[in-house]
Amino acid sequence: MALEAVSCAINGTLVPLLSSEVQLLGNIHTEVASIKAELESIMSFLKDADANAKLENERAKNWVEQVRAVAYQIEDVMDEYILHLAENKQRRGFIGFLRKMACSITKLKPRHEIASQIQGIKQIICEIKERADRYGFSSLENGSSNKTEEKMEDDPRIASLFIEEGEVVGIESTKEELIRRLIIGESNRTVTSLVGMGGCGKSTLAKAVFDNEKVFEHFDCQAWVSVSQSYKTDDIFRRMSKQLYQAIKKCAPEEINTMDQNSLIHMLRGFLLQKRYLIVFDDVWSADFWRIIKIALPKNDKGSQIIVTTRSEDVASFCKESSSDHLCKLEPLIEEEAWKLFCVKVFQQDSGGRCPLGLERVSRAIVKKCEGLPLAIVTIGALLSTKCKDASEFQRFYNSLGSQLERNPHLTNVKRILLLSYHDLPYYLKPCFLYFSIIPEDYQISRGRLIRLWIAEGFIEGQKGKTLEEAAEEHLTELVHRSLVQVSSTKIDGRIKKCHVHDIVHEIILTKCEELRFGQVLEEGDPSWNNETRRWSMHMRKITNKDLKTIRSTKSRIRSVLLFSVGDLPKKHLLGTLATNFKLLKVLDLLDAPLDEIHEEVGNLLHLRYLSVKRTKVNIIPKSIGNLHNLQTLNLKHSGVFVLQIGILRRLCKLRHLFGTYGVKIQGGIGHLEELQTLCNVEANDDLIEELQNLRQLRKLGIMNVKRKHGKALCTAIEKMKYLQFLRVWATTGNEILDLHSLSSPPEALQQLFLSGRLEMFPNWISELHSLVALNLFWSRLTGTHAIKALQELPNLLKLHIFYGYDGEEMHIGVGGFPKLKKLYFDHLERLNSVIIEEGGLPVLKELQIGNCLQLKEVTSGIRNLRELKSLYFEDMPTEFLDRMKPNKGPDYWIVEHVPNVKFILVMDGFKRYTLHEYQEARESRRLNSLNEEPEVWGDE
């Protein structure tokens, strides 16, 4: 984090300050350039320090802490200086001249103070460098003999290799399948990679398979090699060789200890060439490891097997070199498996593995906290097995779990194992990962919101050929691949939609976050507000006037304030207090906050990059927000703001993302916002449509109340948006014509298209969208069958929703039609009376919904051909149509009986969903006679 702090100070503060963007006074430019050079000169040590899990040299640790502190100080002083310049620059006209004259003496004082602070920082950096040279740790390569190679006897992971048979829970089927693959698998050498987060049971599973008697007898020789983060390739070769020789009752050659790497590889290849061997490489962190090790492992035809355990999906994927190689991702235990394992550990001695009734509630809460992580369940269970079996004792343990993980010697192993993944992160990913600590436990944050916050915080460095958003998304993907971040939900194309971290991981990094002054979580009744932290995350049901008083008295350098689950705010303005006290704020995330206005003082936060009032009752954006020339994200979605007044957007030249509430009116121009990537939910007008031509960086455009006359100008603008990926166009009404036919060359990158309005004919350019994955046609009322035929040929379409979008009587889906479509929805197709699905059409369809197609009299037999179909929904269809699918009675039941999930949805019954059997029971008991009768509540949904 020291490295990240210095990198932020250099790239986020000093470089812009030294550019022509800001005019520096006097000799400050020279001083700032000198500080930048000094910081760059100590970056090499910090990179060494960051690459080590821990610093054994206490002086070196203190030195790193001092560097981090001075980096924060640099950021503070420079931001204050920029703020000082900006405030002076804002004074305009005669009144401004008078004020300038009146302040000419007083403003010398802050300039002098800033100059003195810069001199002081320069002196501190010189002293830090001298101290590093004096103690000999200016480079870890030379200075510290205490490397962080982990000794096996101190390795916290070693216990997983000696787990009792009764504790192997939830992996039995995976174990048997793996044993089967090893014994009767391919004849060529095969690699099986076990991948998952730390503590999920990878090593336990591999050891259980390795020690299996059938497996042992099947192979000529075996070796188990623990790799870990700090390994030496020659040492790996030697340990492996000795085990292999021992397996055939021979001693390894004495010269093995003096062989170089090439000799060791030749020896191993010769030894293994004619043998069926099994080798496990446990805890592999780097793809480079496999690149070298595999050379020594010949691809003979004896059925040799290799098992690799790793936390990294990238490593596992790298080891998969042929179709016979296998990647097995270990998921957390399901709830009942986790409960079984917990009870075995806690209650085996006292009650035969059964949880007493009085302890079940709190015990299940503890198990839920472990989220299926075997390491946590086993370790916590072992500790609780020694405690008094009392509900209050268990509750106290649950309430203090975070501090227990930090201090209890029985649980620190869990922390050490999970922190290995954190220490293995490159410096640029550490702040991104730590950010999850200030997000509430169990909170699923959206991908877009998260990466925009990271960018606003300054965590994302620019990369050639990529936007900051693309780089940030790669960071998130890497954290997922390293098994540190869990995907909560995905979009139709597989991209991350929402994500979170494991509860136990959250507890651990929360402590790390406070230790590094990265941020502080403020909860109900919190006794202390940390003055040195950089971020406040408020998780309080109520912010009181007393809290406001504390904020006003805090002399802090807070950079970010995020509100989560705050249910009540004081009558006095929270935002005004924050804006007055913390003028260096970069992030103000007020999503879901109980706010009804934004204070004028927020417009003085000239460093603010991120402002969200999404899902609040705010209905007016003050004109002062127009002063925020560093603002990157303005999110007004689902708020009460329906007008952006003239002048607000005029100076927001760095704005990248503007999310409006539905149909927000923009008064004044937007053509100058050349960095804009997102423009959503804005109302169309003649001027706005024309100015869209200047927004050539747009990735996402959502425009409402479009009229027929806007069509040609809108098409001209869209043609210039070469990077556009998401397009939504709403006409003023369902009968208004959308004139989009003049779009001759649509953006090649377009992935999602939503059109709501009448189309006189099918726009031919839609059939050219080879990157399109999702298409919604609302109120289109297309009549020709050629439109459906054209859509069937889209090569990457995954989701199609047609709502009042087709007026034909027949829909014909031919062989090979919709080759990748997974979800298909037909809604209110009023004239449709026949759907034909040929065999080979919709080959991978998973979900089909047909709703309000009242002319359909029977279920299309083609559904029988959809072998991949998992869910089939019929919404508000006629009773006689539904009756045809009654189990074992209806004439069309045979068509749908192979579909696992068939539901009838009745809108007039509050969108109640009936299974086939529930519907049949309701009909037979005369409690659901027709669509015109209101049925009783049935089913469990």
XYZ file of C-alpha atoms in Angstrom, residues 426-811:
386
model
C 0.623 -6.892 -7.393
C 0.579 -3.437 -5.833
C -2.004 -2.038 -8.247
C -4.593 -4.663 -7.203
C -4.218 -4.285 -3.444
C -6.249 -1.078 -3.049
C -8.905 -2.459 -5.410
C -9.235 -5.546 -3.211
C -9.126 -3.611 0.068
C -12.006 -1.486 -1.201
C -14.319 -4.421 -0.496
C -13.578 -3.938 3.213
C -15.547 -0.678 3.315
C -18.493 -2.276 1.518
C -20.910 -3.956 3.944
C -20.680 -7.667 4.566
C -22.952 -9.662 2.216
C -23.464 -6.552 0.058
C -23.443 -7.361 -3.648
C -21.986 -4.374 -5.451
C -22.527 -3.868 -9.165
C -19.544 -4.102 -11.458
C -20.137 -0.693 -13.061
C -20.443 1.149 -9.761
C -17.348 -0.537 -8.367
C -15.047 0.231 -11.276
C -16.238 3.851 -11.455
C -15.444 4.212 -7.747
C -11.984 2.713 -8.291
C -11.321 5.209 -11.087
C -12.506 8.140 -8.979
C -10.242 7.002 -6.138
C -7.253 7.069 -8.498
C -6.541 3.319 -8.274
C -6.523 2.732 -12.036
C -3.518 3.729 -14.090
C -3.899 4.522 -17.767
C -2.884 1.826 -20.243
C -2.149 2.363 -23.889
C -5.078 1.444 -26.096
C -7.511 0.966 -23.172
C -9.944 3.201 -21.370
C -9.699 3.462 -17.602
C -12.972 1.510 -17.416
C -11.556 -1.342 -19.492
C -8.427 -1.473 -17.327
C -10.555 -1.467 -14.158
C -12.711 -4.320 -15.451
C -9.545 -6.316 -16.120
C -8.487 -5.675 -12.514
C -11.810 -7.039 -11.267
C -11.553 -10.093 -13.507
C -8.062 -10.771 -12.180
C -9.299 -10.604 -8.578
C -12.012 -13.111 -9.494
C -9.486 -15.392 -11.191
C -7.324 -15.233 -8.077
C -10.305 -16.534 -6.064
C -10.405 -13.390 -3.919
C -13.646 -11.907 -5.231
C -16.774 -13.990 -5.753
C -19.198 -13.401 -8.606
C -22.742 -12.949 -7.283
C -24.476 -12.741 -10.663
C -23.571 -12.448 -14.336
C -25.039 -10.796 -17.389
C -26.371 -12.760 -20.337
C -22.937 -12.652 -22.003
C -21.138 -13.983 -18.907
C -19.677 -10.651 -17.796
C -19.760 -9.871 -14.092
C -22.943 -8.121 -12.987
C -22.502 -8.099 -9.202
C -19.776 -9.353 -6.885
C -18.755 -9.647 -3.227
C -16.075 -11.125 -0.985
C -16.404 -14.021 1.427
C -17.570 -13.013 4.931
C -14.417 -14.337 6.623
C -12.221 -12.592 4.052
C -14.203 -9.411 4.705
C -13.479 -9.641 8.447
C -9.765 -10.071 7.746
C -9.309 -7.254 5.240
C -11.376 -4.918 7.414
C -8.626 -5.176 10.011
C -5.988 -4.665 7.311
C -7.881 -1.651 6.037
C -7.808 0.075 9.434
C -4.167 -0.864 10.008
C -3.148 0.843 6.748
C -5.424 3.855 7.373
C -7.115 2.910 4.111
C -10.601 3.452 5.465
C -12.919 3.160 8.440
C -16.351 1.595 8.730
C -18.600 3.648 10.996
C -21.338 1.621 12.643
C -24.020 2.269 15.238
C -22.523 3.582 18.466
C -18.978 3.660 17.092
C -16.892 5.344 19.800
C -14.151 6.713 17.569
C -13.876 8.480 14.241
C -10.354 7.973 12.932
C -8.788 11.297 11.954
C -6.008 9.661 9.933
C -8.092 7.430 7.683
C -8.720 8.286 4.033
C -12.271 6.961 3.678
C -15.421 6.809 5.761
C -18.013 4.162 5.032
C -21.163 4.790 7.085
C -23.201 1.696 7.957
C -25.428 3.319 10.567
C -29.188 3.162 10.814
C -29.138 6.750 11.994
C -26.692 9.650 11.840
C -27.342 11.896 14.840
C -26.676 15.555 15.589
C -23.946 14.307 17.906
C -22.308 12.594 14.919
C -22.541 15.860 12.978
C -20.784 17.628 15.826
C -18.024 15.011 15.698
C -17.655 15.533 11.946
C -17.405 19.298 12.382
C -14.650 18.897 14.974
C -12.676 16.403 12.863
C -9.571 17.766 11.171
C -9.262 14.895 8.785
C -8.032 14.396 5.232
C -11.049 12.297 4.260
C -11.128 11.603 0.523
C -14.278 9.488 0.260
C -17.618 9.223 2.027
C -19.961 6.336 1.214
C -23.354 5.835 2.844
C -24.761 2.319 3.176
C -28.065 1.418 4.841
C -28.394 4.801 6.544
C -32.072 5.023 7.471
C -32.265 8.446 9.121
C -30.318 11.705 8.824
C -30.306 14.723 11.159
C -32.385 17.764 10.316
C -29.245 19.822 9.859
C -27.550 19.262 6.522
C -25.123 16.350 6.523
C -23.835 17.237 3.058
C -23.238 20.848 4.007
C -21.196 19.750 7.020
C -19.177 17.272 4.964
C -18.565 19.781 2.183
C -17.466 22.481 4.606
C -15.115 20.280 6.622
C -13.673 17.978 3.960
C -12.897 20.096 0.932
C -10.562 17.467 -0.533
C -13.336 14.893 -1.077
C -13.114 12.880 -4.287
C -16.033 10.480 -3.755
C -19.514 11.148 -2.406
C -21.647 8.041 -2.892
C -25.139 8.624 -1.481
C -26.969 5.727 -3.147
C -30.252 4.957 -1.339
C -29.612 7.664 1.286
C -32.690 9.348 2.847
C -31.867 12.678 1.173
C -34.231 15.163 -0.405
C -31.744 17.872 -1.376
C -28.112 18.545 -2.197
C -26.526 21.429 -0.299
C -25.041 24.311 -2.305
C -21.740 23.796 -0.454
C -21.183 20.533 -2.363
C -20.299 22.749 -5.318
C -17.132 23.802 -3.461
C -15.702 20.275 -3.522
C -13.492 21.056 -6.488
C -11.651 17.709 -6.285
C -14.894 15.698 -6.396
C -14.863 13.031 -9.093
C -17.851 10.892 -8.157
C -21.306 12.051 -7.051
C -24.257 9.681 -6.827
C -27.740 10.456 -5.559
C -29.231 7.353 -7.162
C -32.501 6.179 -5.586
C -32.829 9.257 -3.357
C -35.587 11.879 -3.125
C -33.295 14.653 -4.360
C -35.203 16.624 -6.988
C -32.977 19.631 -7.696
C -29.299 19.766 -8.600
C -27.957 23.187 -7.516
C -26.116 25.247 -10.090
C -23.019 25.176 -7.878
C -22.443 21.578 -9.046
C -21.302 23.199 -12.293
C -18.097 24.206 -10.463
C -16.979 20.560 -10.149
C -14.685 20.572 -13.153
C -13.030 17.299 -12.022
C -16.332 15.398 -11.850
C -16.208 12.079 -13.727
C -19.485 10.418 -12.664
C -22.847 12.066 -11.976
C -25.536 9.499 -11.166
C -29.106 10.791 -10.866
C -30.824 7.509 -11.755
C -34.152 6.840 -9.999
C -33.959 10.196 -8.212
C -36.419 13.059 -8.501
C -34.150 15.153 -10.731
C -35.956 15.668 -14.039
C -34.170 18.857 -15.133
C -30.493 19.818 -15.329
C -30.468 23.597 -15.391
C -28.508 25.722 -17.848
C -24.891 26.046 -16.835
C -24.564 22.896 -14.722
C -22.850 20.846 -17.455
C -20.974 23.767 -19.020
C -17.742 23.299 -17.023
C -17.898 19.541 -16.415
C -15.467 18.823 -19.230
C -14.068 15.703 -17.526
C -17.457 14.046 -17.130
C -17.320 10.409 -18.250
C -20.645 9.024 -17.012
C -24.001 10.810 -16.766
C -26.903 8.700 -15.564
C -30.173 10.593 -15.638
C -33.482 9.660 -14.149
C -35.975 8.589 -16.812
C -36.413 11.417 -19.302
C -34.247 14.023 -17.586
C -34.218 17.301 -19.512
C -30.818 18.853 -20.158
C -30.943 22.623 -20.484
C -27.844 23.848 -22.269
C -25.380 22.018 -24.459
C -23.627 18.673 -24.082
C -21.471 18.752 -27.213
C -18.417 19.885 -25.238
C -18.433 16.715 -23.078
C -15.997 14.943 -25.375
C -14.836 12.432 -22.730
C -18.407 11.250 -22.058
C -18.781 7.467 -22.258
C -22.227 7.052 -20.685
C -25.308 9.159 -21.384
C -28.456 7.470 -20.101
C -32.148 8.298 -19.769
C -31.995 11.796 -21.249
C -34.887 13.429 -23.075
C -34.436 14.144 -26.757
C -34.699 17.620 -28.238
C -33.480 19.108 -31.506
C -30.303 20.641 -30.066
C -29.341 17.578 -28.028
C -29.750 15.262 -31.040
C -27.476 17.497 -33.115
C -24.823 17.728 -30.395
C -24.662 13.954 -30.017
C -22.409 13.988 -33.075
C -19.606 15.399 -30.920
C -19.797 12.587 -28.338
C -17.600 10.109 -30.172
C -16.352 8.297 -27.056
C -19.814 7.109 -26.023
C -20.074 3.459 -25.029
C -23.618 3.671 -23.664
C -26.496 5.828 -24.932
C -30.078 5.857 -23.698
C -32.341 8.530 -25.164
C -36.080 9.013 -24.569
C -39.055 10.752 -26.160
C -37.560 10.513 -29.625
C -39.797 11.795 -32.433
C -39.896 10.748 -36.068
C -38.268 14.001 -37.143
C -35.180 13.199 -35.032
C -34.452 9.965 -36.900
C -31.964 11.056 -39.546
C -29.919 13.289 -37.233
C -29.837 10.523 -34.615
C -28.614 8.006 -37.199
C -25.883 10.433 -38.312
C -24.718 10.803 -34.703
C -24.765 7.051 -34.002
C -22.644 6.348 -37.087
C -19.880 8.477 -35.545
C -19.946 6.568 -32.232
C -17.453 3.885 -33.224
C -17.167 2.498 -29.672
C -20.891 2.337 -28.872
C -21.808 -0.920 -27.105
C -25.238 -0.206 -25.614
C -28.073 1.700 -27.300
C -31.594 2.376 -26.022
C -34.022 4.503 -28.015
C -37.564 5.216 -26.750
C -40.112 6.931 -28.968
C -42.545 9.397 -27.399
C -45.324 6.769 -27.515
C -45.816 3.217 -28.710
C -47.371 4.543 -31.935
C -44.638 7.104 -32.729
C -42.503 6.087 -35.713
C -38.817 5.478 -35.048
C -37.145 6.501 -38.292
C -33.829 4.664 -38.010
C -33.474 3.362 -41.564
C -30.805 5.831 -42.663
C -28.202 4.270 -40.367
C -25.935 2.836 -43.074
C -22.936 1.738 -40.995
C -23.879 0.857 -37.388
C -21.186 0.683 -34.656
C -19.409 -2.663 -34.993
C -19.027 -3.025 -31.210
C -22.776 -2.724 -30.465
C -23.745 -5.503 -28.052
C -27.132 -4.473 -26.648
C -29.962 -2.791 -28.544
C -33.339 -1.665 -27.173
C -35.838 -0.051 -29.519
C -39.243 1.080 -28.249
C -41.451 2.551 -30.954
C -43.106 1.796 -34.279
C -40.860 0.580 -37.084
C -42.395 0.976 -40.539
C -40.025 -1.688 -41.783
C -37.243 -3.786 -40.343
C -33.968 -1.772 -40.276
C -31.536 -3.767 -42.427
C -28.548 -2.620 -40.388
C -29.681 -4.759 -37.438
C -28.753 -7.886 -39.391
C -25.165 -6.534 -39.633
C -24.687 -6.414 -35.835
C -22.468 -9.457 -35.475
C -21.465 -8.496 -31.914
C -25.070 -8.120 -30.732
C -25.894 -10.286 -27.694
C -29.211 -8.788 -26.510
C -32.080 -7.310 -28.549
C -35.378 -5.845 -27.310
C -38.059 -4.803 -29.828
C -40.981 -3.058 -28.107
C -44.022 -1.740 -29.991
C -42.225 -2.333 -33.294
C -45.244 -4.088 -34.895
C -43.208 -5.639 -37.703
C -45.312 -7.517 -40.235
C -42.965 -9.261 -42.639
C -41.561 -12.722 -41.902
C -38.217 -11.550 -43.298
C -37.570 -9.682 -40.010
C -37.721 -12.894 -37.947
C -35.608 -14.660 -40.560
C -32.961 -11.916 -40.424
C -32.818 -12.085 -36.628
C -32.284 -15.853 -36.719
C -29.000 -15.327 -38.543
C -27.415 -13.050 -35.928
C -24.366 -15.131 -34.935
C -23.930 -14.052 -31.300
C -27.442 -13.145 -30.164
C -28.078 -14.577 -26.690
C -31.331 -12.870 -25.659
C -34.361 -11.691 -27.671
C -37.464 -10.000 -26.260
C -40.326 -9.062 -28.593
C -43.148 -7.037 -26.996
C -45.890 -5.878 -29.368
C -43.031 -6.200 -31.813
C -44.464 -8.554 -34.461
C -47.866 -8.485 -36.160
C -47.500 -11.613 -38.256
C -49.730 -14.667 -37.877
C -46.930 -17.216 -38.116
C -43.443 -17.392 -36.653
